[in-house]
């Protein structure tokens, strides 16, 4: 069967250069292992140094058990499905792909390669250590929210997740940066939750959504309210879901990023 057309070359062109390998990397949440098959997960705690880990300490005291950080146990359903879909998308186009756990990915491993990171915005990945620019802030408190660094007319100062039974609304980011050189790319597909992370993957692989995004990018002036035009940008998406299944994905806004190739 014929492959779906690439309607957003701004996203995918550099990933489809012949022979250039891509690492597809999934995010991993932080669990605490108490032994004998018992694990704890506090979604607010994504690195051992987080002061909100006092809840874990209190559980240790009550259970009289020692729980140790363990971040190579499980990943989310959205991350797993997203990794599969992006890998299949690239392999169908005869691109070499390697799948790796984002938490254990070293900067040297992405030298000369493209990188796709599929991870909840809560999880700690290699990207935090690369000091990449962002036009949006993720706030993990409460239900979670994404906040533009600058608010344009018609935009909100904060896009908060709502609803946890029945129909829920949440948000995701599609972020594109340079890799270790100008003709390589780092693409992050991340949501507030695992299912909204998969929603970002569905959006960016869908030709109809790609076409709308590319049209919006093409229409931007060289130096407009969304920033000086650049090959690198971030897109904010709004998602609706039910029972943690994506029902719809909608473009909200985007910003351009001024970024340089990352140091290894």
Short mmCIF file of C-alpha atoms in Angstrom, two decimals:
data_model
loop_
_atom_site.label_atom_id
_atom_site.label_comp_id
_atom_site.label_asym_id
_atom_site.label_seq_id
_atom_site.Cartn_x
_atom_site.Cartn_y
_atom_site.Cartn_z
CA UNK A 1 0.00 0.00 0.00
CA UNK A 2 1.09 3.57 -0.65
CA UNK A 3 2.55 5.44 2.31
CA UNK A 4 0.79 8.51 3.66
CA UNK A 5 2.29 11.68 2.20
CA UNK A 6 4.53 13.95 4.26
CA UNK A 7 2.48 17.12 4.56
CA UNK A 8 4.71 18.80 7.17
CA UNK A 9 8.29 18.89 5.83
CA UNK A 10 9.09 21.44 8.55
CA UNK A 11 8.81 18.54 11.01
CA UNK A 12 9.90 15.50 9.05
CA UNK A 13 12.26 16.50 6.22
CA UNK A 14 15.47 16.09 8.24
CA UNK A 15 14.30 12.78 9.69
CA UNK A 16 13.89 11.38 6.17
CA UNK A 17 17.37 12.14 4.82
CA UNK A 18 18.61 8.88 3.27
CA UNK A 19 20.70 6.77 5.61
CA UNK A 20 20.58 9.13 8.61
CA UNK A 21 19.80 7.09 11.74
CA UNK A 22 17.18 8.13 14.28
CA UNK A 23 17.00 7.18 17.94
CA UNK A 24 13.41 6.82 19.12
CA UNK A 25 13.52 7.16 22.89
CA UNK A 26 10.70 6.58 25.38
CA UNK A 27 10.38 8.29 28.75
CA UNK A 28 10.34 6.27 31.97
CA UNK A 29 8.60 7.31 35.22
CA UNK A 30 10.35 7.08 38.57
CA UNK A 31 9.19 4.20 40.74
CA UNK A 32 10.36 3.19 44.21
CA UNK A 33 11.11 -0.49 44.74
CA UNK A 34 10.42 -2.02 48.14
CA UNK A 35 11.31 -5.56 47.13
CA UNK A 36 9.10 -8.64 46.80
CA UNK A 37 7.35 -7.11 43.79
CA UNK A 38 6.14 -3.99 45.64
CA UNK A 39 6.56 -0.65 43.82
CA UNK A 40 5.43 2.89 44.64
CA UNK A 41 4.77 5.72 42.21
CA UNK A 42 3.96 9.32 43.15
CA UNK A 43 3.35 11.19 39.88
CA UNK A 44 4.62 14.43 41.48
CA UNK A 45 8.02 12.87 42.22
CA UNK A 46 10.16 12.36 39.14
CA UNK A 47 13.64 12.58 40.59
CA UNK A 48 14.89 11.33 43.98
CA UNK A 49 15.90 14.84 45.09
CA UNK A 50 12.34 16.18 44.77
CA UNK A 51 11.23 17.47 48.21
CA UNK A 52 7.73 16.13 47.54
CA UNK A 53 9.25 12.69 48.09
CA UNK A 54 8.38 13.11 51.79
CA UNK A 55 5.24 11.11 51.00
CA UNK A 56 7.45 8.15 50.04
CA UNK A 57 9.40 8.58 53.28
CA UNK A 58 6.17 8.52 55.29
CA UNK A 59 5.03 5.31 53.58
CA UNK A 60 8.40 3.73 54.38
CA UNK A 61 7.91 4.64 58.03
CA UNK A 62 4.39 3.22 58.19
CA UNK A 63 5.27 -0.02 56.38
CA UNK A 64 8.69 -0.31 58.04
CA UNK A 65 10.24 -0.95 54.64
CA UNK A 66 13.04 0.65 52.65
CA UNK A 67 12.07 1.82 49.13
CA UNK A 68 14.82 2.61 46.66
CA UNK A 69 14.53 4.69 43.47
CA UNK A 70 14.06 2.49 40.42
CA UNK A 71 13.66 4.16 37.03
CA UNK A 72 14.04 1.27 34.61
CA UNK A 73 10.88 -0.68 35.40
CA UNK A 74 7.87 0.37 33.35
CA UNK A 75 6.72 3.05 30.95
CA UNK A 76 3.29 4.44 30.13
CA UNK A 77 0.92 2.96 27.56
CA UNK A 78 1.07 6.23 25.60
CA UNK A 79 4.85 6.13 25.49
CA UNK A 80 4.84 2.48 24.39
CA UNK A 81 2.25 3.02 21.64
CA UNK A 82 3.89 6.25 20.53
CA UNK A 83 7.31 4.62 20.27
CA UNK A 84 5.82 1.86 18.13
CA UNK A 85 4.00 4.27 15.81
CA UNK A 86 6.96 6.60 15.25
CA UNK A 87 9.33 3.67 14.72
CA UNK A 88 6.96 2.13 12.17
CA UNK A 89 6.54 5.50 10.41
CA UNK A 90 10.32 5.82 9.96
CA UNK A 91 11.01 2.18 9.11
CA UNK A 92 8.30 2.19 6.44
CA UNK A 93 10.33 4.98 4.83
CA UNK A 94 13.49 2.86 5.10
CA UNK A 95 15.10 4.97 7.80
CA UNK A 96 17.45 3.22 10.27
CA UNK A 97 15.96 3.35 13.78
CA UNK A 98 17.18 2.35 17.24
CA UNK A 99 14.91 2.34 20.32
CA UNK A 100 16.38 3.41 23.67
CA UNK A 101 15.23 4.28 27.19
CA UNK A 102 15.45 8.09 27.45
CA UNK A 103 16.64 8.04 31.05
CA UNK A 104 19.81 6.16 30.18
CA UNK A 105 20.52 7.91 26.87
CA UNK A 106 23.95 9.59 26.85
CA UNK A 107 24.55 12.83 24.89
CA UNK A 108 27.35 11.13 22.94
CA UNK A 109 24.85 8.59 21.55
CA UNK A 110 22.96 11.24 19.58
CA UNK A 111 26.06 12.59 17.78
CA UNK A 112 25.28 12.71 14.05
CA UNK A 113 21.82 11.22 14.60
CA UNK A 114 18.25 12.44 14.84
CA UNK A 115 16.38 11.93 18.11
CA UNK A 116 12.67 11.55 18.88
CA UNK A 117 11.78 11.61 22.58
CA UNK A 118 8.29 10.34 23.43
CA UNK A 119 7.66 11.12 27.07
CA UNK A 120 5.21 12.58 29.52
CA UNK A 121 6.27 16.12 30.40
CA UNK A 122 6.63 14.95 34.00
CA UNK A 123 9.36 12.42 33.30
CA UNK A 124 13.07 13.18 33.51
CA UNK A 125 14.90 12.50 30.23
CA UNK A 126 18.14 13.43 28.52
CA UNK A 127 16.49 16.66 27.34
CA UNK A 128 16.64 18.27 30.79
CA UNK A 129 20.44 18.05 30.70
CA UNK A 130 20.70 19.68 27.25
CA UNK A 131 19.31 23.07 28.36
CA UNK A 132 17.10 23.46 25.30
CA UNK A 133 15.04 26.65 24.84
CA UNK A 134 11.30 26.46 25.33
CA UNK A 135 8.46 28.90 24.71
CA UNK A 136 6.15 27.17 27.19
CA UNK A 137 6.44 26.23 30.85
CA UNK A 138 5.03 22.97 32.17
CA UNK A 139 3.57 23.22 35.67
CA UNK A 140 3.05 19.81 37.23
CA UNK A 141 1.19 21.04 40.32
CA UNK A 142 -2.42 19.96 40.76
CA UNK A 143 -3.99 18.73 37.53
CA UNK A 144 -1.13 20.25 35.55
CA UNK A 145 -0.93 23.17 33.15
CA UNK A 146 1.14 24.59 30.29
CA UNK A 147 1.86 28.32 30.28
CA UNK A 148 3.21 30.40 27.38
CA UNK A 149 6.26 32.50 28.27
CA UNK A 150 4.54 35.38 26.46
CA UNK A 151 0.79 35.57 25.93
CA UNK A 152 -0.49 36.74 22.54
CA UNK A 153 -3.96 38.20 21.87
CA UNK A 154 -6.58 35.47 22.00
CA UNK A 155 -4.39 33.17 24.08
CA UNK A 156 -4.68 32.14 27.72
CA UNK A 157 -2.02 32.70 30.36
CA UNK A 158 -2.44 29.08 31.44
CA UNK A 159 -3.82 25.95 29.76
CA UNK A 160 -4.89 23.63 32.56
CA UNK A 161 -6.00 20.01 32.42
CA UNK A 162 -9.62 19.46 33.47
CA UNK A 163 -11.80 16.45 34.12
CA UNK A 164 -10.70 13.03 35.29
CA UNK A 165 -13.91 11.04 34.95
CA UNK A 166 -15.87 11.06 31.76
CA UNK A 167 -14.46 13.44 29.14
CA UNK A 168 -11.12 15.02 30.06
CA UNK A 169 -9.26 17.91 28.47
CA UNK A 170 -5.49 18.15 28.56
CA UNK A 171 -2.58 19.60 26.59
CA UNK A 172 0.60 18.44 24.85
CA UNK A 173 3.69 19.98 23.27
CA UNK A 174 5.45 19.17 20.01
CA UNK A 175 8.96 20.63 20.27
CA UNK A 176 11.60 20.67 17.52
CA UNK A 177 15.26 21.59 18.14
CA UNK A 178 18.56 21.09 16.30
CA UNK A 179 20.59 17.99 17.13
CA UNK A 180 24.36 17.94 17.39
CA UNK A 181 24.60 19.61 13.98
CA UNK A 182 22.41 21.88 11.88
CA UNK A 183 21.03 19.13 9.63
CA UNK A 184 20.00 16.89 12.55
CA UNK A 185 16.89 17.26 14.69
CA UNK A 186 15.56 16.55 18.17
CA UNK A 187 11.78 16.10 18.33
CA UNK A 188 9.98 15.90 21.68
CA UNK A 189 6.39 14.64 21.77
CA UNK A 190 5.09 15.09 25.29
CA UNK A 191 1.82 15.50 27.12
CA UNK A 192 0.67 16.08 30.67
CA UNK A 193 -0.37 12.43 30.82
CA UNK A 194 0.59 9.23 29.05
CA UNK A 195 -2.52 9.25 26.85
CA UNK A 196 -1.99 12.87 25.82
CA UNK A 197 1.62 12.04 24.93
CA UNK A 198 0.22 9.46 22.51
CA UNK A 199 -2.18 12.13 21.26
CA UNK A 200 0.80 14.30 20.26
CA UNK A 201 2.19 11.33 18.32
CA UNK A 202 -1.13 10.80 16.55
CA UNK A 203 -1.28 14.48 15.64
CA UNK A 204 2.19 14.69 14.15
CA UNK A 205 1.81 11.47 12.13
CA UNK A 206 -1.59 12.42 10.67
CA UNK A 207 -1.33 13.96 7.15
CA UNK A 208 -4.38 16.20 7.67
CA UNK A 209 -2.99 17.67 10.89
CA UNK A 210 0.45 17.96 9.29
CA UNK A 211 -1.01 19.97 6.42
CA UNK A 212 -2.79 22.42 8.72
CA UNK A 213 0.37 22.91 10.79
CA UNK A 214 2.56 23.41 7.72
CA UNK A 215 0.11 25.96 6.30
CA UNK A 216 0.21 27.89 9.56
CA UNK A 217 4.02 27.86 9.63
CA UNK A 218 4.25 28.93 5.99
CA UNK A 219 1.92 31.89 6.64
CA UNK A 220 4.09 33.37 9.40
CA UNK A 221 6.09 36.51 8.61
CA UNK A 222 9.87 36.47 8.95
CA UNK A 223 9.68 38.39 12.22
CA UNK A 224 6.20 38.20 13.71
CA UNK A 225 4.46 37.91 17.08
CA UNK A 226 5.33 34.19 17.36
CA UNK A 227 9.03 35.04 17.19
CA UNK A 228 11.66 35.36 14.50
CA UNK A 229 11.06 32.59 11.98
CA UNK A 230 13.27 29.58 12.55
CA UNK A 231 13.46 25.88 11.61
CA UNK A 232 12.87 25.17 15.31
CA UNK A 233 9.55 25.67 17.06
CA UNK A 234 7.04 24.44 19.62
CA UNK A 235 3.38 23.65 19.05
CA UNK A 236 0.75 23.57 21.80
CA UNK A 237 -2.05 21.03 21.34
CA UNK A 238 -5.40 20.62 23.07
CA UNK A 239 -6.70 17.08 23.51
CA UNK A 240 -9.99 15.60 24.58
CA UNK A 241 -10.20 12.04 25.78
CA UNK A 242 -12.41 9.58 27.57
CA UNK A 243 -11.14 6.79 29.79
CA UNK A 244 -7.60 7.87 28.82
CA UNK A 245 -8.28 7.31 25.13
CA UNK A 246 -7.72 10.18 22.69
CA UNK A 247 -10.93 11.39 21.04
CA UNK A 248 -9.69 14.58 19.39
CA UNK A 249 -6.53 16.65 18.98
CA UNK A 250 -6.60 20.35 18.13
CA UNK A 251 -3.85 22.86 17.33
CA UNK A 252 -3.81 25.79 19.79
CA UNK A 253 -0.76 27.93 19.01
CA UNK A 254 2.95 27.80 18.23
CA UNK A 255 6.20 29.68 18.82
CA UNK A 256 9.57 29.79 17.09
CA UNK A 257 12.73 28.90 18.99
CA UNK A 258 16.19 30.39 18.55
CA UNK A 259 18.39 27.38 19.13
CA UNK A 260 21.93 26.21 18.38
CA UNK A 261 23.20 22.64 17.91
CA UNK A 262 23.54 20.90 21.25
CA UNK A 263 26.88 20.15 22.86
CA UNK A 264 27.67 16.49 23.33
#
